[in-house]
PDB file of C-alpha atoms in Angstrom:
ATOM      1  CA  MET A  11     -72.375 -42.440   7.452  1.00 45.00           C
ATOM      2  CA  SER A  12     -70.720 -42.958  10.853  1.00 52.00           C
ATOM      3  CA  PHE A  13     -70.546 -39.240  11.508  1.00 58.00           C
ATOM      4  CA  ASP A  14     -74.183 -38.263  11.098  1.00 79.00           C
ATOM      5  CA  LEU A  15     -76.469 -35.294  11.618  1.00 81.00           C
ATOM      6  CA  PHE A  16     -77.263 -36.283  15.205  1.00 83.00           C
ATOM      7  CA  LYS A  17     -73.600 -36.196  16.154  1.00 83.00           C
ATOM      8  CA  ALA A  18     -73.161 -32.891  14.323  1.00 84.00           C
ATOM      9  CA  PHE A  19     -76.085 -31.407  16.277  1.00 89.00           C
ATOM     10  CA  ILE A  20     -74.863 -32.642  19.683  1.00 88.00           C
ATOM     11  CA  LEU A  21     -71.263 -31.555  19.158  1.00 88.00           C
ATOM     12  CA  GLY A  22     -72.424 -28.145  17.925  1.00 90.00           C
ATOM     13  CA  ILE A  23     -74.565 -27.629  21.021  1.00 93.00           C
ATOM     14  CA  VAL A  24     -71.758 -28.705  23.357  1.00 92.00           C
ATOM     15  CA  GLU A  25     -69.203 -26.472  21.600  1.00 90.00           C
ATOM     16  CA  GLY A  26     -71.469 -23.441  21.737  1.00 92.00           C
ATOM     17  CA  LEU A  27     -72.562 -23.937  25.357  1.00 91.00           C
ATOM     18  CA  THR A  28     -69.115 -24.673  26.791  1.00 92.00           C
ATOM     19  CA  GLU A  29     -66.766 -22.467  24.735  1.00 89.00           C
ATOM     20  CA  PHE A  30     -67.312 -19.358  26.856  1.00 90.00           C
ATOM     21  CA  LEU A  31     -68.178 -21.018  30.162  1.00 92.00           C
ATOM     22  CA  PRO A  32     -65.280 -21.843  32.529  1.00 94.00           C
ATOM     23  CA  VAL A  33     -65.799 -25.585  32.032  1.00 94.00           C
ATOM     24  CA  SER A  34     -63.516 -26.376  29.031  1.00 92.00           C
ATOM     25  CA  SER A  35     -65.169 -26.957  25.679  1.00 90.00           C
ATOM     26  CA  THR A  36     -62.183 -28.998  24.473  1.00 88.00           C
ATOM     27  CA  GLY A  37     -62.372 -31.237  27.526  1.00 91.00           C
ATOM     28  CA  HIS A  38     -66.096 -31.860  27.079  1.00 92.00           C
ATOM     29  CA  LEU A  39     -65.706 -32.607  23.368  1.00 88.00           C
ATOM     30  CA  LEU A  40     -62.855 -35.044  24.037  1.00 87.00           C
ATOM     31  CA  LEU A  41     -64.909 -36.910  26.633  1.00 90.00           C
ATOM     32  CA  LEU A  42     -67.919 -36.998  24.307  1.00 86.00           C
ATOM     33  CA  GLU A  43     -65.748 -38.452  21.565  1.00 82.00           C
ATOM     34  CA  ARG A  44     -64.322 -41.059  23.958  1.00 82.00           C
ATOM     35  CA  PHE A  45     -67.445 -42.260  25.732  1.00 80.00           C
ATOM     36  CA  PHE A  46     -70.087 -41.824  23.020  1.00 74.00           C
ATOM     37  CA  GLY A  47     -68.153 -42.981  19.971  1.00 70.00           C
ATOM     38  CA  PHE A  48     -67.977 -39.579  18.310  1.00 62.00           C
ATOM     39  CA  ASP A  49     -64.390 -40.220  17.252  1.00 60.00           C
ATOM     40  CA  ASP A  50     -65.172 -43.102  14.914  1.00 53.00           C
ATOM     41  CA  ASP A  51     -64.784 -41.017  11.780  1.00 58.00           C
ATOM     42  CA  ALA A  52     -61.631 -39.213  10.639  1.00 61.00           C
ATOM     43  CA  PHE A  53     -63.754 -36.220   9.672  1.00 65.00           C
ATOM     44  CA  GLY A  54     -64.987 -35.884  13.250  1.00 66.00           C
ATOM     45  CA  LYS A  55     -61.817 -34.193  14.482  1.00 66.00           C
ATOM     46  CA  THR A  56     -61.875 -31.712  11.606  1.00 70.00           C
ATOM     47  CA  PHE A  57     -65.558 -31.049  12.267  1.00 76.00           C
ATOM     48  CA  VAL A  58     -64.834 -30.041  15.876  1.00 76.00           C
ATOM     49  CA  VAL A  59     -62.373 -27.466  14.557  1.00 74.00           C
ATOM     50  CA  LEU A  60     -64.750 -26.076  11.931  1.00 78.00           C
ATOM     51  CA  ILE A  61     -67.711 -25.490  14.249  1.00 84.00           C
ATOM     52  CA  GLN A  62     -65.588 -23.201  16.438  1.00 83.00           C
ATOM     53  CA  LEU A  63     -66.256 -20.570  13.786  1.00 84.00           C
ATOM     54  CA  GLY A  64     -69.896 -20.488  14.907  1.00 89.00           C
ATOM     55  CA  ALA A  65     -68.834 -19.573  18.437  1.00 89.00           C
ATOM     56  CA  ILE A  66     -66.431 -16.910  17.117  1.00 89.00           C
ATOM     57  CA  LEU A  67     -69.181 -15.309  15.043  1.00 91.00           C
ATOM     58  CA  ALA A  68     -71.469 -15.338  18.090  1.00 92.00           C
ATOM     59  CA  ILE A  69     -69.028 -13.056  19.916  1.00 91.00           C
ATOM     60  CA  LEU A  70     -68.674 -10.793  16.888  1.00 91.00           C
ATOM     61  CA  SER A  71     -72.441 -10.446  16.509  1.00 92.00           C
ATOM     62  CA  VAL A  72     -73.099  -9.665  20.181  1.00 90.00           C
ATOM     63  CA  TYR A  73     -70.285  -7.124  20.425  1.00 91.00           C
ATOM     64  CA  PHE A  74     -70.414  -5.843  16.846  1.00 91.00           C
ATOM     65  CA  ALA A  75     -71.257  -2.224  17.736  1.00 91.00           C
ATOM     66  CA  LYS A  76     -68.560  -1.996  20.395  1.00 90.00           C
ATOM     67  CA  LEU A  77     -65.935  -3.694  18.221  1.00 90.00           C
ATOM     68  CA  TRP A  78     -66.857  -1.467  15.281  1.00 91.00           C
ATOM     69  CA  ARG A  79     -66.326   1.655  17.388  1.00 91.00           C
ATOM     70  CA  ILE A  80     -62.945   0.341  18.497  1.00 90.00           C
ATOM     71  CA  ALA A  81     -61.995  -0.469  14.906  1.00 88.00           C
ATOM     72  CA  LEU A  82     -62.966   3.032  13.748  1.00 88.00           C
ATOM     73  CA  GLY A  83     -60.948   4.596  16.550  1.00 87.00           C
ATOM     74  CA  MET A  84     -57.780   2.545  16.057  1.00 87.00           C
ATOM     75  CA  PHE A  85     -56.026   5.374  14.213  1.00 86.00           C
ATOM     76  CA  SER A  86     -57.401   8.349  16.130  1.00 88.00           C
ATOM     77  CA  ASP A  87     -58.577   7.333  19.614  1.00 90.00           C
ATOM     78  CA  PRO A  88     -55.775   6.628  22.140  1.00 92.00           C
ATOM     79  CA  ALA A  89     -58.122   4.530  24.310  1.00 91.00           C
ATOM     80  CA  ALA A  90     -59.068   2.299  21.367  1.00 92.00           C
ATOM     81  CA  GLN A  91     -55.431   1.999  20.313  1.00 92.00           C
ATOM     82  CA  ARG A  92     -54.419   1.042  23.833  1.00 94.00           C
ATOM     83  CA  PHE A  93     -57.106  -1.641  24.054  1.00 94.00           C
ATOM     84  CA  VAL A  94     -56.127  -3.178  20.728  1.00 94.00           C
ATOM     85  CA  ILE A  95     -52.494  -3.268  21.883  1.00 95.00           C
ATOM     86  CA  GLY A  96     -53.656  -4.871  25.135  1.00 95.00           C
ATOM     87  CA  VAL A  97     -55.536  -7.628  23.307  1.00 95.00           C
ATOM     88  CA  LEU A  98     -52.513  -8.307  21.087  1.00 95.00           C
ATOM     89  CA  ILE A  99     -50.242  -8.481  24.139  1.00 96.00           C
ATOM     90  CA  ALA A 100     -52.635 -10.960  25.776  1.00 96.00           C
ATOM     91  CA  PHE A 101     -52.906 -13.019  22.579  1.00 94.00           C
ATOM     92  CA  LEU A 102     -49.192 -13.355  21.760  1.00 94.00           C
ATOM     93  CA  PRO A 103     -48.100 -15.841  24.491  1.00 94.00           C
ATOM     94  CA  ALA A 104     -50.670 -18.441  23.427  1.00 91.00           C
ATOM     95  CA  ALA A 105     -49.947 -17.839  19.742  1.00 89.00           C
ATOM     96  CA  ILE A 106     -46.207 -18.406  20.214  1.00 92.00           C
ATOM     97  CA  ILE A 107     -46.443 -21.401  22.539  1.00 91.00           C
ATOM     98  CA  GLY A 108     -49.270 -22.940  20.517  1.00 85.00           C
ATOM     99  CA  ALA A 109     -47.281 -22.766  17.300  1.00 85.00           C
ATOM    100  CA  ILE A 110     -44.169 -24.233  18.917  1.00 89.00           C
ATOM    101  CA  ALA A 111     -45.818 -26.978  20.938  1.00 87.00           C
ATOM    102  CA  HIS A 112     -48.822 -27.831  18.720  1.00 79.00           C
ATOM    103  CA  SER A 113     -47.748 -31.427  18.062  1.00 82.00           C
ATOM    104  CA  PHE A 114     -46.915 -32.145  21.708  1.00 86.00           C
ATOM    105  CA  ILE A 115     -50.235 -30.691  22.858  1.00 84.00           C
ATOM    106  CA  LYS A 116     -52.277 -32.748  20.392  1.00 79.00           C
ATOM    107  CA  GLU A 117     -50.337 -36.005  20.801  1.00 82.00           C
ATOM    108  CA  VAL A 118     -49.674 -36.013  24.554  1.00 85.00           C
ATOM    109  CA  LEU A 119     -52.057 -33.694  26.384  1.00 86.00           C
ATOM    110  CA  PHE A 120     -55.224 -34.550  24.421  1.00 86.00           C
ATOM    111  CA  ASN A 121     -55.823 -37.493  26.724  1.00 89.00           C
ATOM    112  CA  PRO A 122     -59.085 -38.253  28.569  1.00 92.00           C
ATOM    113  CA  TRP A 123     -57.213 -38.947  31.824  1.00 94.00           C
ATOM    114  CA  VAL A 124     -55.613 -35.504  31.638  1.00 94.00           C
ATOM    115  CA  VAL A 125     -58.998 -33.946  30.894  1.00 94.00           C
ATOM    116  CA  CYS A 126     -60.693 -35.534  33.906  1.00 96.00           C
ATOM    117  CA  PHE A 127     -57.976 -34.542  36.384  1.00 96.00           C
ATOM    118  CA  THR A 128     -57.804 -30.975  35.100  1.00 96.00           C
ATOM    119  CA  LEU A 129     -61.588 -30.623  35.156  1.00 97.00           C
ATOM    120  CA  ILE A 130     -61.587 -31.529  38.849  1.00 97.00           C
ATOM    121  CA  ALA A 131     -58.577 -29.340  39.662  1.00 96.00           C
ATOM    122  CA  GLY A 132     -60.104 -26.402  37.783  1.00 95.00           C
ATOM    123  CA  GLY A 133     -63.344 -26.854  39.704  1.00 96.00           C
ATOM    124  CA  ALA A 134     -61.416 -26.615  42.976  1.00 96.00           C
ATOM    125  CA  VAL A 135     -59.750 -23.395  41.772  1.00 95.00           C
ATOM    126  CA  LEU A 136     -63.115 -21.841  40.889  1.00 95.00           C
ATOM    127  CA  LEU A 137     -64.510 -22.726  44.320  1.00 94.00           C
ATOM    128  CA  TRP A 138     -61.423 -21.204  45.942  1.00 95.00           C
ATOM    129  CA  VAL A 139     -61.749 -17.979  43.935  1.00 93.00           C
ATOM    130  CA  ASP A 140     -65.408 -17.674  44.883  1.00 89.00           C
ATOM    131  CA  GLN A 141     -64.456 -17.770  48.568  1.00 90.00           C
ATOM    132  CA  GLN A 142     -61.835 -15.018  48.345  1.00 90.00           C
ATOM    133  CA  ASP A 143     -62.592 -11.516  49.504  1.00 88.00           C
ATOM    134  CA  LEU A 144     -61.317  -9.893  46.332  1.00 89.00           C
ATOM    135  CA  ARG A 145     -61.540  -6.132  46.063  1.00 91.00           C
ATOM    136  CA  PRO A 146     -61.865  -5.222  42.371  1.00 93.00           C
ATOM    137  CA  ARG A 147     -60.032  -2.122  41.144  1.00 95.00           C
ATOM    138  CA  PHE A 148     -60.899  -2.411  37.444  1.00 95.00           C
ATOM    139  CA  HIS A 149     -64.435  -2.394  36.077  1.00 94.00           C
ATOM    140  CA  ASP A 150     -63.903  -1.878  32.351  1.00 93.00           C
ATOM    141  CA  ALA A 151     -62.373  -4.655  30.246  1.00 93.00           C
ATOM    142  CA  THR A 152     -61.107  -2.135  27.713  1.00 92.00           C
ATOM    143  CA  SER A 153     -58.951  -0.197  30.179  1.00 93.00           C
ATOM    144  CA  PHE A 154     -56.908  -2.733  32.130  1.00 96.00           C
ATOM    145  CA  PRO A 155     -53.210  -1.841  32.645  1.00 95.00           C
ATOM    146  CA  LEU A 156     -50.984  -3.247  29.887  1.00 95.00           C
ATOM    147  CA  PRO A 157     -49.013  -5.520  32.290  1.00 96.00           C
ATOM    148  CA  MET A 158     -52.351  -6.986  33.388  1.00 97.00           C
ATOM    149  CA  TYR A 159     -53.199  -7.867  29.786  1.00 97.00           C
ATOM    150  CA  LEU A 160     -49.872  -9.706  29.553  1.00 97.00           C
ATOM    151  CA  GLY A 161     -50.537 -11.586  32.789  1.00 97.00           C
ATOM    152  CA  ILE A 162     -53.938 -12.711  31.539  1.00 97.00           C
ATOM    153  CA  GLY A 163     -52.356 -13.818  28.274  1.00 96.00           C
ATOM    154  CA  LEU A 164     -49.766 -15.905  30.120  1.00 96.00           C
ATOM    155  CA  ALA A 165     -52.517 -17.485  32.214  1.00 96.00           C
ATOM    156  CA  GLN A 166     -54.425 -18.331  29.033  1.00 94.00           C
ATOM    157  CA  CYS A 167     -51.533 -20.578  27.996  1.00 94.00           C
ATOM    158  CA  LEU A 168     -52.549 -22.988  30.766  1.00 94.00           C
ATOM    159  CA  ALA A 169     -55.691 -23.692  28.750  1.00 91.00           C
ATOM    160  CA  MET A 170     -53.601 -25.520  26.165  1.00 91.00           C
ATOM    161  CA  ILE A 171     -53.991 -28.396  28.605  1.00 92.00           C
ATOM    162  CA  PRO A 172     -57.446 -29.812  27.741  1.00 91.00           C
ATOM    163  CA  GLY A 173     -59.817 -29.499  30.670  1.00 92.00           C
ATOM    164  CA  VAL A 174     -58.293 -26.314  32.069  1.00 94.00           C
ATOM    165  CA  SER A 175     -60.651 -23.980  30.121  1.00 93.00           C
ATOM    166  CA  ARG A 176     -59.506 -20.925  28.210  1.00 92.00           C
ATOM    167  CA  SER A 177     -62.317 -18.784  29.577  1.00 93.00           C
ATOM    168  CA  GLY A 178     -61.740 -20.093  33.100  1.00 93.00           C
ATOM    169  CA  ALA A 179     -58.022 -19.296  33.024  1.00 95.00           C
ATOM    170  CA  THR A 180     -58.565 -15.791  31.673  1.00 96.00           C
ATOM    171  CA  ILE A 181     -61.480 -14.928  33.977  1.00 95.00           C
ATOM    172  CA  VAL A 182     -59.762 -16.185  37.135  1.00 95.00           C
ATOM    173  CA  SER A 183     -56.456 -14.499  36.324  1.00 96.00           C
ATOM    174  CA  ALA A 184     -58.195 -11.202  35.520  1.00 96.00           C
ATOM    175  CA  MET A 185     -60.007 -11.321  38.869  1.00 95.00           C
ATOM    176  CA  LEU A 186     -56.806 -12.081  40.767  1.00 95.00           C
ATOM    177  CA  PHE A 187     -55.178  -9.116  39.020  1.00 96.00           C
ATOM    178  CA  GLY A 188     -57.970  -6.832  40.227  1.00 95.00           C
ATOM    179  CA  SER A 189     -60.871  -7.024  37.770  1.00 95.00           C
ATOM    180  CA  ASP A 190     -64.473  -7.446  38.806  1.00 93.00           C
ATOM    181  CA  LYS A 191     -66.282 -10.575  37.622  1.00 92.00           C
ATOM    182  CA  ARG A 192     -68.200  -8.900  34.823  1.00 92.00           C
ATOM    183  CA  ALA A 193     -65.198  -7.154  33.276  1.00 94.00           C
ATOM    184  CA  ALA A 194     -63.110 -10.324  33.622  1.00 94.00           C
ATOM    185  CA  ALA A 195     -65.712 -12.373  31.745  1.00 92.00           C
ATOM    186  CA  GLU A 196     -66.107  -9.668  29.109  1.00 93.00           C
ATOM    187  CA  PHE A 197     -62.376  -9.497  28.423  1.00 95.00           C
ATOM    188  CA  SER A 198     -62.370 -13.288  28.119  1.00 94.00           C
ATOM    189  CA  PHE A 199     -64.871 -12.836  25.280  1.00 92.00           C
ATOM    190  CA  PHE A 200     -62.726 -10.226  23.546  1.00 93.00           C
ATOM    191  CA  LEU A 201     -59.546 -12.294  23.873  1.00 94.00           C
ATOM    192  CA  ALA A 202     -61.387 -15.301  22.461  1.00 91.00           C
ATOM    193  CA  ILE A 203     -61.705 -13.598  19.073  1.00 91.00           C
ATOM    194  CA  PRO A 204     -58.015 -13.619  18.034  1.00 90.00           C
ATOM    195  CA  THR A 205     -57.192 -16.736  20.050  1.00 86.00           C
ATOM    196  CA  MET A 206     -59.961 -18.906  18.608  1.00 85.00           C
ATOM    197  CA  THR A 207     -59.554 -17.464  15.123  1.00 86.00           C
ATOM    198  CA  GLY A 208     -55.849 -18.291  15.171  1.00 83.00           C
ATOM    199  CA  ALA A 209     -56.454 -21.823  16.461  1.00 78.00           C
ATOM    200  CA  PHE A 210     -59.249 -22.321  13.931  1.00 77.00           C
ATOM    201  CA  ALA A 211     -57.086 -21.188  11.004  1.00 80.00           C
ATOM    202  CA  TYR A 212     -54.108 -23.294  12.075  1.00 75.00           C
ATOM    203  CA  ASP A 213     -56.108 -26.477  12.669  1.00 71.00           C
ATOM    204  CA  LEU A 214     -58.066 -25.983   9.441  1.00 71.00           C
ATOM    205  CA  TYR A 215     -54.785 -25.688   7.538  1.00 73.00           C
ATOM    206  CA  LYS A 216     -53.580 -28.920   9.147  1.00 69.00           C
ATOM    207  CA  ASN A 217     -56.811 -30.830   8.475  1.00 65.00           C
ATOM    208  CA  HIS A 218     -58.213 -29.280   5.296  1.00 63.00           C
ATOM    209  CA  GLY A 219     -57.895 -32.590   3.451  1.00 63.00           C
ATOM    210  CA  GLN A 220     -60.848 -33.961   5.422  1.00 61.00           C
ATOM    211  CA  MET A 221     -63.257 -31.401   3.964  1.00 61.00           C
ATOM    212  CA  THR A 222     -65.393 -32.656   1.088  1.00 64.00           C
ATOM    213  CA  ALA A 223     -68.653 -31.559  -0.476  1.00 62.00           C
ATOM    214  CA  ASN A 224     -70.384 -34.508   1.221  1.00 65.00           C
ATOM    215  CA  ASN A 225     -69.594 -33.057   4.637  1.00 73.00           C
ATOM    216  CA  THR A 226     -71.043 -29.619   3.962  1.00 77.00           C
ATOM    217  CA  LEU A 227     -74.441 -30.327   5.546  1.00 82.00           C
ATOM    218  CA  LEU A 228     -72.817 -31.735   8.689  1.00 81.00           C
ATOM    219  CA  VAL A 229     -70.659 -28.643   9.067  1.00 81.00           C
ATOM    220  CA  ALA A 230     -73.685 -26.393   8.496  1.00 86.00           C
ATOM    221  CA  VAL A 231     -75.677 -28.128  11.256  1.00 88.00           C
ATOM    222  CA  GLY A 232     -72.784 -27.974  13.720  1.00 88.00           C
ATOM    223  CA  PHE A 233     -72.033 -24.363  12.811  1.00 88.00           C
ATOM    224  CA  VAL A 234     -75.609 -23.156  13.320  1.00 93.00           C
ATOM    225  CA  THR A 235     -76.127 -25.004  16.608  1.00 94.00           C
ATOM    226  CA  SER A 236     -72.751 -23.792  17.905  1.00 94.00           C
ATOM    227  CA  PHE A 237     -73.615 -20.207  16.935  1.00 94.00           C
ATOM    228  CA  VAL A 238     -77.054 -20.242  18.589  1.00 94.00           C
ATOM    229  CA  ALA A 239     -75.829 -21.917  21.791  1.00 94.00           C
ATOM    230  CA  ALA A 240     -72.875 -19.518  22.070  1.00 93.00           C
ATOM    231  CA  ILE A 241     -75.155 -16.501  21.578  1.00 94.00           C
ATOM    232  CA  ILE A 242     -77.268 -17.654  24.525  1.00 93.00           C
ATOM    233  CA  VAL A 243     -74.213 -18.115  26.745  1.00 92.00           C
ATOM    234  CA  VAL A 244     -72.597 -14.801  25.836  1.00 90.00           C
ATOM    235  CA  LYS A 245     -75.816 -12.871  26.475  1.00 89.00           C
ATOM    236  CA  THR A 246     -76.455 -14.461  29.878  1.00 91.00           C
ATOM    237  CA  LEU A 247     -73.040 -15.246  31.390  1.00 89.00           C
ATOM    238  CA  LEU A 248     -72.060 -11.710  32.442  1.00 86.00           C
ATOM    239  CA  ASP A 249     -75.175 -11.129  34.519  1.00 88.00           C
ATOM    240  CA  TYR A 250     -75.064 -14.649  35.972  1.00 91.00           C
ATOM    241  CA  VAL A 251     -71.463 -14.575  37.209  1.00 88.00           C
ATOM    242  CA  SER A 252     -71.935 -11.041  38.558  1.00 84.00           C
ATOM    243  CA  ARG A 253     -74.804 -12.275  40.733  1.00 87.00           C
ATOM    244  CA  SER A 254     -73.940 -15.892  41.507  1.00 88.00           C
ATOM    245  CA  GLY A 255     -70.223 -16.474  41.014  1.00 89.00           C
ATOM    246  CA  PHE A 256     -68.714 -19.707  39.726  1.00 92.00           C
ATOM    247  CA  ALA A 257     -69.942 -22.423  42.110  1.00 93.00           C
ATOM    248  CA  LEU A 258     -72.316 -23.970  39.541  1.00 94.00           C
ATOM    249  CA  PHE A 259     -69.536 -24.318  36.973  1.00 95.00           C
ATOM    250  CA  ALA A 260     -67.080 -25.547  39.593  1.00 96.00           C
ATOM    251  CA  TRP A 261     -69.309 -28.395  40.760  1.00 96.00           C
ATOM    252  CA  TRP A 262     -70.219 -29.269  37.166  1.00 96.00           C
ATOM    253  CA  ARG A 263     -66.495 -29.663  36.416  1.00 97.00           C
ATOM    254  CA  VAL A 264     -65.976 -31.850  39.479  1.00 96.00           C
ATOM    255  CA  ILE A 265     -68.949 -34.085  38.631  1.00 96.00           C
ATOM    256  CA  VAL A 266     -68.003 -34.518  34.956  1.00 96.00           C
ATOM    257  CA  GLY A 267     -64.348 -35.133  35.807  1.00 96.00           C
ATOM    258  CA  THR A 268     -65.218 -37.689  38.494  1.00 96.00           C
ATOM    259  CA  LEU A 269     -67.651 -39.559  36.251  1.00 95.00           C
ATOM    260  CA  GLY A 270     -65.026 -39.549  33.532  1.00 94.00           C
ATOM    261  CA  LEU A 271     -62.407 -41.079  35.846  1.00 95.00           C
ATOM    262  CA  ILE A 272     -64.883 -43.778  36.912  1.00 94.00           C
ATOM    263  CA  GLY A 273     -65.627 -44.572  33.277  1.00 93.00           C
ATOM    264  CA  LEU A 274     -61.932 -44.741  32.389  1.00 93.00           C
ATOM    265  CA  ALA A 275     -61.186 -46.947  35.402  1.00 92.00           C
ATOM    266  CA  LEU A 276     -63.915 -49.325  34.266  1.00 89.00           C
ATOM    267  CA  GLY A 277     -62.254 -49.543  30.862  1.00 80.00           C
ATOM    268  CA  LYS A 278     -64.839 -47.537  28.947  1.00 71.00           C
TER     269      LYS A 278
END
């Protein structure tokens, strides 16, 4: 079987580790598929979609208590209602543009050259943000102003270009709008839930024909490794970025993007 358990394990780890870091999980998976032959099976592309569910469930498990309180207060607590409205406002731009431009994004933008250039450009943006003397005004991800939620949602649309990073776009935009690093990263987690769930459902609908009983074990391995890796990232990222900023992720992006361009130039 060309798509084997080893590939399922590696792709699951990469998905889980990179989904919530500002380094672009989609970009990393595309480069892995290109340079390591992980795209040699039609099921491989469907697999990458399916294992996103592990990362989604990681967020739900870490924030279950907080999300449950918000869910219980949706019909009685104005603060909970306002936050839910804010998340929906932030989610809608990507949902609309993604549905309209899905084919163009997949056929044109899912290109390793695009990924490498955007990885490098995104790294430069993160380094620039780290050097700014930003003065945060908002310290709670659940109480941003509604226009700020919309601005973050519009910024998230940039992440439809592979290599930009959904978490990177949302974190950086939230900080530029006045959030501190921790709250910006936390809201990126919350916004990931509807955004990734919507993308997962849409792509699964488009590719459900690739799912067979024979692939169940592969999906299980990728799902579990994605879940575990994402749990680790979610539990450590907030404290890390609060203390150390984004330089590590920025230079990682630059290095991966540069190596990718060298490989592409050499005809790999």
